[in-house]
XYZ file of N, CA, C and O in Angstrom:
572
model
N 69.415 110.158 112.713
C 69.036 111.532 112.524
C 67.727 111.789 113.261
O 66.779 111.026 113.142
N 67.679 112.843 114.019
C 66.488 113.130 114.805
C 65.533 114.046 114.049
O 65.916 114.759 113.128
N 64.280 114.016 114.467
C 63.265 114.892 113.887
C 63.434 116.322 114.391
O 63.166 117.275 113.669
N 63.851 116.433 115.647
C 64.042 117.747 116.265
C 64.881 117.559 117.525
O 65.058 116.445 118.011
N 65.367 118.655 118.030
C 66.109 118.642 119.284
C 65.382 119.574 120.253
O 65.070 120.708 119.923
N 65.108 119.051 121.441
C 64.440 119.816 122.493
C 65.449 120.048 123.606
O 66.164 119.131 124.000
N 65.488 121.264 124.111
C 66.397 121.597 125.203
C 65.585 121.716 126.484
O 64.683 122.554 126.580
N 65.890 120.849 127.444
C 65.196 120.906 128.725
C 65.629 122.149 129.504
O 66.684 122.730 129.226
N 64.852 122.518 130.496
C 65.203 123.679 131.316
C 66.499 123.443 132.083
O 67.163 124.393 132.475
N 66.885 122.172 132.236
C 68.156 121.838 132.896
C 69.343 122.016 131.956
O 70.486 121.938 132.378
N 69.048 122.206 130.657
C 70.109 122.326 129.662
C 70.372 121.040 128.901
O 71.051 121.055 127.870
N 69.856 119.920 129.374
C 70.050 118.643 128.675
C 69.357 118.713 127.319
O 68.241 119.196 127.204
N 70.024 118.192 126.301
C 69.463 118.175 124.957
C 68.895 116.796 124.650
O 69.553 115.781 124.881
N 67.661 116.789 124.144
C 66.990 115.549 123.781
C 66.777 115.517 122.280
O 66.394 116.523 121.680
N 67.016 114.371 121.688
C 66.718 114.174 120.275
C 65.380 113.458 120.164
O 65.181 112.404 120.782
N 64.473 114.022 119.402
C 63.169 113.421 119.156
C 63.314 112.458 117.981
O 63.558 112.882 116.848
N 63.216 111.161 118.260
C 63.459 110.164 117.223
C 62.178 109.629 116.598
O 62.194 109.174 115.454
N 61.083 109.652 117.328
C 59.793 109.175 116.834
C 58.719 110.146 117.317
O 58.795 110.630 118.450
N 57.719 110.379 116.478
C 56.639 111.284 116.868
C 55.356 110.888 116.167
O 55.341 110.633 114.960
N 54.282 110.831 116.943
C 52.959 110.560 116.387
C 51.981 111.597 116.921
O 51.879 111.803 118.130
N 51.290 112.263 116.010
C 50.244 113.217 116.359
C 48.888 112.559 116.131
O 48.721 111.780 115.187
N 47.918 112.918 116.951
C 46.532 112.533 116.695
C 45.632 113.607 117.273
O 46.038 114.373 118.156
N 44.429 113.652 116.757
C 43.455 114.611 117.265
C 42.955 114.102 118.617
O 42.547 112.939 118.733
N 42.980 114.938 119.608
C 42.560 114.524 120.945
C 41.140 113.976 120.927
O 40.853 112.960 121.550
N 40.260 114.622 120.202
C 38.863 114.190 120.180
C 38.425 113.687 118.807
O 37.240 113.594 118.528
N 39.382 113.353 117.945
C 39.059 112.815 116.627
C 38.352 111.471 116.755
O 38.707 110.652 117.597
N 37.344 111.270 115.946
C 36.615 110.009 115.970
C 35.568 109.922 117.060
O 34.914 108.894 117.222
N 35.378 110.981 117.799
C 34.383 110.989 118.878
C 33.012 111.233 118.265
O 32.674 112.347 117.892
N 32.229 110.161 118.122
C 30.945 110.252 117.446
C 29.822 110.699 118.369
O 28.881 111.360 117.943
N 29.904 110.308 119.612
C 28.873 110.678 120.571
C 29.528 111.167 121.838
O 30.690 110.911 122.096
N 28.751 111.832 122.637
C 29.249 112.310 123.911
C 29.905 113.671 123.781
O 29.712 114.392 122.807
N 30.691 113.993 124.755
C 31.341 115.296 124.820
C 32.621 115.156 125.632
O 32.777 114.211 126.403
N 33.551 116.095 125.478
C 34.793 116.016 126.251
C 34.501 116.188 127.751
O 33.948 117.203 128.164
N 34.848 115.196 128.512
C 34.638 115.223 129.966
C 35.743 114.396 130.610
O 36.537 113.748 129.925
N 35.784 114.386 131.911
C 36.840 113.676 132.628
C 36.912 112.203 132.224
O 37.998 111.668 131.989
N 35.773 111.524 132.124
C 35.760 110.101 131.780
C 36.383 109.881 130.399
O 37.236 109.009 130.217
N 35.974 110.663 129.415
C 36.509 110.545 128.062
C 38.008 110.851 128.056
O 38.797 110.145 127.433
N 38.404 111.908 128.754
C 39.812 112.295 128.781
C 40.683 111.222 129.420
O 41.773 110.927 128.922
N 40.221 110.634 130.504
C 41.004 109.584 131.158
C 41.131 108.352 130.257
O 42.182 107.716 130.224
N 40.082 108.023 129.518
C 40.167 106.901 128.573
C 41.165 107.222 127.462
O 41.951 106.350 127.061
N 41.150 108.435 126.961
C 42.090 108.850 125.909
C 43.532 108.739 126.413
O 44.399 108.201 125.735
N 43.774 109.239 127.605
C 45.121 109.197 128.188
C 45.574 107.752 128.377
O 46.695 107.390 128.005
N 44.717 106.911 128.945
C 45.080 105.498 129.143
C 45.409 104.827 127.811
O 46.356 104.052 127.714
N 44.618 105.122 126.783
C 44.861 104.540 125.466
C 46.199 104.964 124.888
O 46.928 104.146 124.314
N 46.542 106.245 125.029
C 47.824 106.740 124.526
C 48.991 106.121 125.289
O 50.007 105.741 124.694
N 48.864 106.016 126.606
C 49.927 105.396 127.409
C 50.106 103.930 127.021
O 51.231 103.449 126.860
N 49.009 103.240 126.826
C 49.076 101.827 126.441
C 49.731 101.668 125.066
O 50.581 100.789 124.875
N 49.353 102.513 124.123
C 49.953 102.399 122.787
C 51.443 102.732 122.821
O 52.235 102.108 122.111
N 51.849 103.694 123.651
C 53.276 104.023 123.778
C 54.044 102.847 124.388
O 55.157 102.536 123.958
N 53.452 102.186 125.377
C 54.105 101.030 125.999
C 54.272 99.888 124.998
O 55.286 99.197 125.001
N 53.273 99.694 124.133
C 53.363 98.650 123.110
C 54.366 99.019 122.018
O 55.110 98.173 121.538
N 54.377 100.281 121.627
C 55.250 100.721 120.532
C 56.719 100.769 120.954
O 57.612 100.518 120.148
N 56.967 101.101 122.217
C 58.345 101.218 122.731
C 58.481 100.342 123.984
O 58.625 100.846 125.101
N 58.445 99.020 123.826
C 58.383 98.126 124.991
C 59.581 98.179 125.933
O 59.442 97.873 127.113
N 60.740 98.562 125.463
C 61.916 98.581 126.336
C 62.214 99.987 126.871
O 63.246 100.197 127.496
N 61.303 100.914 126.624
C 61.510 102.308 127.023
C 60.460 102.702 128.050
O 59.271 102.430 127.848
N 60.848 103.358 129.137
C 59.835 103.823 130.084
C 58.935 104.875 129.424
O 59.361 105.579 128.505
N 57.699 104.961 129.896
C 56.708 105.884 129.343
C 56.273 106.859 130.424
O 56.037 106.463 131.569
N 56.172 108.121 130.042
C 55.780 109.172 130.991
C 54.683 110.037 130.384
O 54.729 110.368 129.197
N 53.720 110.424 131.208
C 52.668 111.349 130.807
C 52.977 112.729 131.349
O 53.184 112.893 132.550
N 53.000 113.719 130.468
C 53.055 115.116 130.903
C 51.597 115.494 131.146
O 50.797 115.501 130.195
N 51.208 115.754 132.384
C 49.794 116.026 132.669
C 49.272 117.188 131.805
O 49.874 118.254 131.765
N 48.171 116.933 131.097
C 47.644 117.972 130.209
C 46.920 119.077 130.972
O 46.389 118.850 132.063
N 46.913 120.251 130.359
C 46.068 121.313 130.900
C 44.627 120.939 130.586
O 44.350 120.241 129.609
N 43.714 121.387 131.420
C 42.300 121.091 131.212
C 41.512 122.385 131.414
O 41.757 123.116 132.363
N 40.612 122.624 130.490
C 39.757 123.803 130.586
C 38.329 123.351 130.844
O 37.920 122.274 130.393
N 37.589 124.189 131.539
C 36.217 123.874 131.900
C 35.306 124.990 131.399
O 34.960 125.895 132.149
N 34.937 124.919 130.102
C 34.081 125.968 129.561
C 32.699 125.942 130.219
O 32.249 124.902 130.701
N 32.063 127.066 130.236
C 30.742 127.191 130.849
C 29.703 126.621 129.888
O 29.074 127.352 129.130
N 29.600 125.290 129.906
C 28.643 124.596 129.048
C 27.847 123.633 129.888
O 28.252 123.244 130.988
N 26.738 123.187 129.354
C 25.849 122.260 130.045
C 26.595 120.982 130.414
O 27.252 120.368 129.579
N 26.498 120.587 131.659
C 27.105 119.339 132.119
C 26.134 118.202 131.851
O 24.987 118.234 132.299
N 26.580 117.211 131.116
C 25.732 116.071 130.788
C 25.833 114.982 131.841
O 26.277 115.206 132.976
N 25.454 113.782 131.440
C 25.408 112.642 132.358
C 26.777 112.267 132.927
O 26.863 111.664 133.986
N 27.863 112.628 132.220
C 29.208 112.258 132.679
C 29.920 113.395 133.390
O 31.127 113.358 133.589
N 29.191 114.430 133.760
C 29.792 115.531 134.503
C 30.110 116.716 133.614
O 29.729 116.764 132.441
N 30.841 117.676 134.158
C 31.123 118.907 133.422
C 31.996 118.680 132.189
O 32.757 117.721 132.114
N 31.861 119.593 131.251
C 32.708 119.576 130.065
C 34.143 119.873 130.517
O 34.382 120.789 131.300
N 35.085 119.050 130.039
C 36.501 119.201 130.369
C 37.285 119.026 129.071
O 37.212 117.971 128.451
N 38.000 120.065 128.663
C 38.666 120.052 127.368
C 40.185 120.098 127.531
O 40.712 120.951 128.244
N 40.855 119.173 126.859
C 42.320 119.154 126.818
C 42.770 119.778 125.500
O 41.964 119.933 124.579
N 44.046 120.120 125.359
C 44.542 120.649 124.082
C 44.212 119.703 122.925
O 44.109 118.484 123.107
N 44.081 120.254 121.740
C 43.517 119.524 120.603
C 44.432 118.493 119.940
O 43.973 117.669 119.166
N 45.722 118.513 120.238
C 46.646 117.570 119.599
C 47.289 116.672 120.665
O 47.943 117.155 121.584
N 47.078 115.366 120.506
C 47.705 114.384 121.397
C 49.003 113.927 120.745
O 49.038 113.642 119.548
N 50.072 113.865 121.519
C 51.399 113.541 120.992
C 52.004 112.358 121.743
O 51.909 112.279 122.967
N 52.627 111.476 120.994
C 53.419 110.386 121.561
C 54.777 110.468 120.883
O 54.876 110.401 119.662
N 55.813 110.657 121.685
C 57.144 110.786 121.124
C 58.160 109.985 121.902
O 57.977 109.697 123.080
N 59.231 109.610 121.213
C 60.346 108.935 121.884
C 61.552 109.848 121.785
O 61.932 110.291 120.694
N 62.123 110.135 122.933
C 63.283 111.019 123.015
C 64.499 110.216 123.433
O 64.395 109.254 124.203
N 65.656 110.662 122.947
C 66.942 110.050 123.318
C 67.902 111.148 123.731
O 67.809 112.272 123.260
N 68.837 110.776 124.589
C 69.857 111.723 125.028
C 71.106 110.935 125.418
O 71.159 109.716 125.270
N 72.078 111.649 125.933
C 73.288 110.987 126.421
C 72.939 110.103 127.616
O 71.896 110.269 128.247
N 73.816 109.172 127.917
C 73.582 108.241 129.027
C 73.465 108.991 130.349
O 74.090 110.036 130.556
N 72.670 108.440 131.235
C 72.503 109.011 132.575
C 73.703 108.689 133.453
O 74.186 109.536 134.190
N 74.158 107.466 133.361
C 75.264 107.002 134.189
C 76.586 107.448 133.564
O 76.954 106.988 132.475
N 77.336 108.332 134.248
C 78.590 108.820 133.676
C 79.655 107.728 133.525
O 80.620 107.909 132.785
N 79.480 106.596 134.193
C 80.452 105.507 134.089
C 80.288 104.720 132.785
O 81.176 103.967 132.407
N 79.151 104.897 132.107
C 78.920 104.163 130.857
C 79.681 104.820 129.710
O 79.887 106.035 129.702
N 80.067 104.006 128.759
C 80.771 104.484 127.570
C 79.829 105.367 126.756
O 78.791 104.898 126.289
N 80.147 106.655 126.575
C 79.241 107.563 125.859
C 79.064 107.234 124.379
O 78.116 107.689 123.752
N 79.976 106.433 123.833
C 79.848 106.035 122.431
C 78.840 104.897 122.288
O 78.138 104.797 121.289
N 78.744 104.061 123.304
C 77.900 102.866 123.228
C 76.554 102.984 123.938
O 75.721 102.095 123.809
N 76.362 104.029 124.722
C 75.148 104.113 125.545
C 74.415 105.429 125.362
O 75.028 106.479 125.158
N 73.098 105.341 125.468
C 72.211 106.508 125.437
C 71.129 106.298 126.499
O 71.004 105.218 127.066
N 70.334 107.316 126.707
C 69.162 107.196 127.557
C 67.940 107.497 126.703
O 68.033 108.188 125.683
N 66.795 106.936 127.110
C 65.579 107.116 126.314
C 64.358 107.216 127.209
O 64.343 106.695 128.333
N 63.334 107.878 126.670
C 62.058 108.016 127.367
C 60.978 108.253 126.314
O 61.154 109.079 125.417
N 59.888 107.520 126.436
C 58.709 107.775 125.604
C 57.799 108.705 126.397
O 57.613 108.522 127.601
N 57.264 109.709 125.714
C 56.474 110.731 126.404
C 55.137 110.916 125.694
O 55.070 110.959 124.465
N 54.085 111.016 126.498
C 52.760 111.363 126.005
C 52.468 112.765 126.516
O 52.622 113.037 127.704
N 52.090 113.668 125.598
C 51.737 115.023 125.994
C 50.695 115.580 125.046
O 50.403 114.983 124.003
N 50.113 116.696 125.405
C 49.092 117.352 124.604
C 49.538 118.781 124.328
O 50.143 119.425 125.182
N 49.218 119.261 123.117
C 49.571 120.626 122.758
C 48.501 121.190 121.830
O 47.738 120.427 121.232
N 48.440 122.512 121.682
C 47.366 123.123 120.888
C 47.569 123.053 119.374
O 46.604 123.250 118.623
N 48.782 122.780 118.895
C 49.049 122.788 117.453
C 49.822 121.536 117.057
O 50.296 120.783 117.907
N 50.003 121.376 115.753
C 50.770 120.232 115.241
C 52.236 120.602 115.003
O 52.942 119.899 114.285
N 52.694 121.660 115.609
C 54.100 122.027 115.462
C 54.984 121.021 116.188
O 54.699 120.633 117.321
N 56.064 120.630 115.531
C 57.017 119.717 116.154
C 57.777 120.493 117.225
O 58.306 121.573 116.951
N 57.824 119.977 118.455
C 58.558 120.694 119.499
C 60.029 120.793 119.136
O 60.623 119.829 118.654
N 60.597 121.957 119.365
C 61.983 122.155 118.956
C 62.668 123.183 119.840
O 62.065 124.186 120.237
N 63.939 122.914 120.125
C 64.760 123.853 120.879
C 64.149 124.241 122.200
O 63.651 123.417 122.957
N 64.177 125.539 122.448
C 63.609 126.092 123.682
C 62.170 126.544 123.472
O 61.564 127.113 124.375
N 61.622 126.298 122.274
C 60.256 126.718 121.966
C 59.220 125.640 122.258
O 58.030 125.857 122.039
N 59.637 124.491 122.740
C 58.705 123.423 123.072
C 57.855 123.849 124.270
O 58.230 124.743 125.034
N 56.725 123.180 124.423
C 55.841 123.451 125.556
C 56.653 123.387 126.856
O 57.496 122.504 127.031
N 56.372 124.304 127.762
C 57.135 124.379 129.005
C 57.057 123.081 129.804
O 58.058 122.619 130.353
N 55.875 122.487 129.846
C 55.728 121.235 130.601
C 56.614 120.135 130.026
O 57.143 119.302 130.755
N 56.804 120.142 128.711
C 57.678 119.165 128.074
C 59.142 119.461 128.402
O 59.931 118.560 128.674
N 59.510 120.728 128.414
C 60.888 121.117 128.711
C 61.249 120.906 130.184
O 62.421 120.897 130.537
N 60.243 120.739 131.037
C 60.481 120.531 132.474
C 60.591 119.053 132.854
O 60.580 118.722 134.043
N 60.704 118.153 131.886
C 60.816 116.723 132.189
C 61.953 116.456 133.165
O 63.050 116.994 133.003
N 61.694 115.609 134.139
C 62.730 115.185 135.089
C 63.462 113.994 134.467
O 63.331 112.854 134.909
N 64.238 114.276 133.427
C 64.877 113.243 132.618
C 65.678 112.251 133.452
O 65.576 111.041 133.268
N 66.473 112.747 134.371
C 67.347 111.871 135.152
C 66.561 110.871 135.993
O 67.073 109.809 136.325
N 65.332 111.204 136.343
C 64.497 110.309 137.147
C 63.635 109.388 136.289
O 63.272 108.298 136.730
N 63.293 109.826 135.084
C 62.313 109.109 134.276
C 62.917 108.229 133.176
O 62.374 107.179 132.867
N 64.013 108.669 132.579
C 64.602 107.955 131.436
C 65.388 106.742 131.907
O 65.674 106.581 133.097
N 65.755 105.901 130.946
C 66.538 104.695 131.257
C 67.677 104.594 130.235
O 67.488 104.820 129.052
N 68.841 104.193 130.723
C 69.981 103.972 129.841
C 69.803 102.683 129.057
O 69.157 101.727 129.527
N 70.382 102.657 127.874
C 70.386 101.448 127.060
C 71.672 101.423 126.241
O 72.326 102.440 126.050
N 72.014 100.226 125.773
C 73.212 100.063 124.960
C 72.825 100.017 123.491
O 71.837 99.393 123.114
N 73.593 100.712 122.669
C 73.338 100.731 121.221
C 73.547 99.365 120.606
O 74.263 98.548 121.071
């Protein structure tokens, strides 16, 4: 049973089987949101997704970044990503039409950022998430 179903712009339906939310800047005791901090956050999320789903390819949906007019500190200008970091595992039908559809599926772990803790669903998911190039990024597996 999936947590939600996301419909890609191509029409392919993905079942969201695992989902983890975290605050993008939660636990940040010192410093400020900047490129260095954001890149470390992204690397950490990608690494945790690779560890959590070792047999599944991992993809980053590049986050939007805002540059508010604030004082630039030692690490450069303030750079803010959406407030909720997401790691999810999606499943769909097999990519290879020659595979038995009863025994095979395709999967992809995705890291993305969004402004709220709403579970992506249907055609209401973030556009960048719905634009995934599933056929190029996902991998088939046997049940």
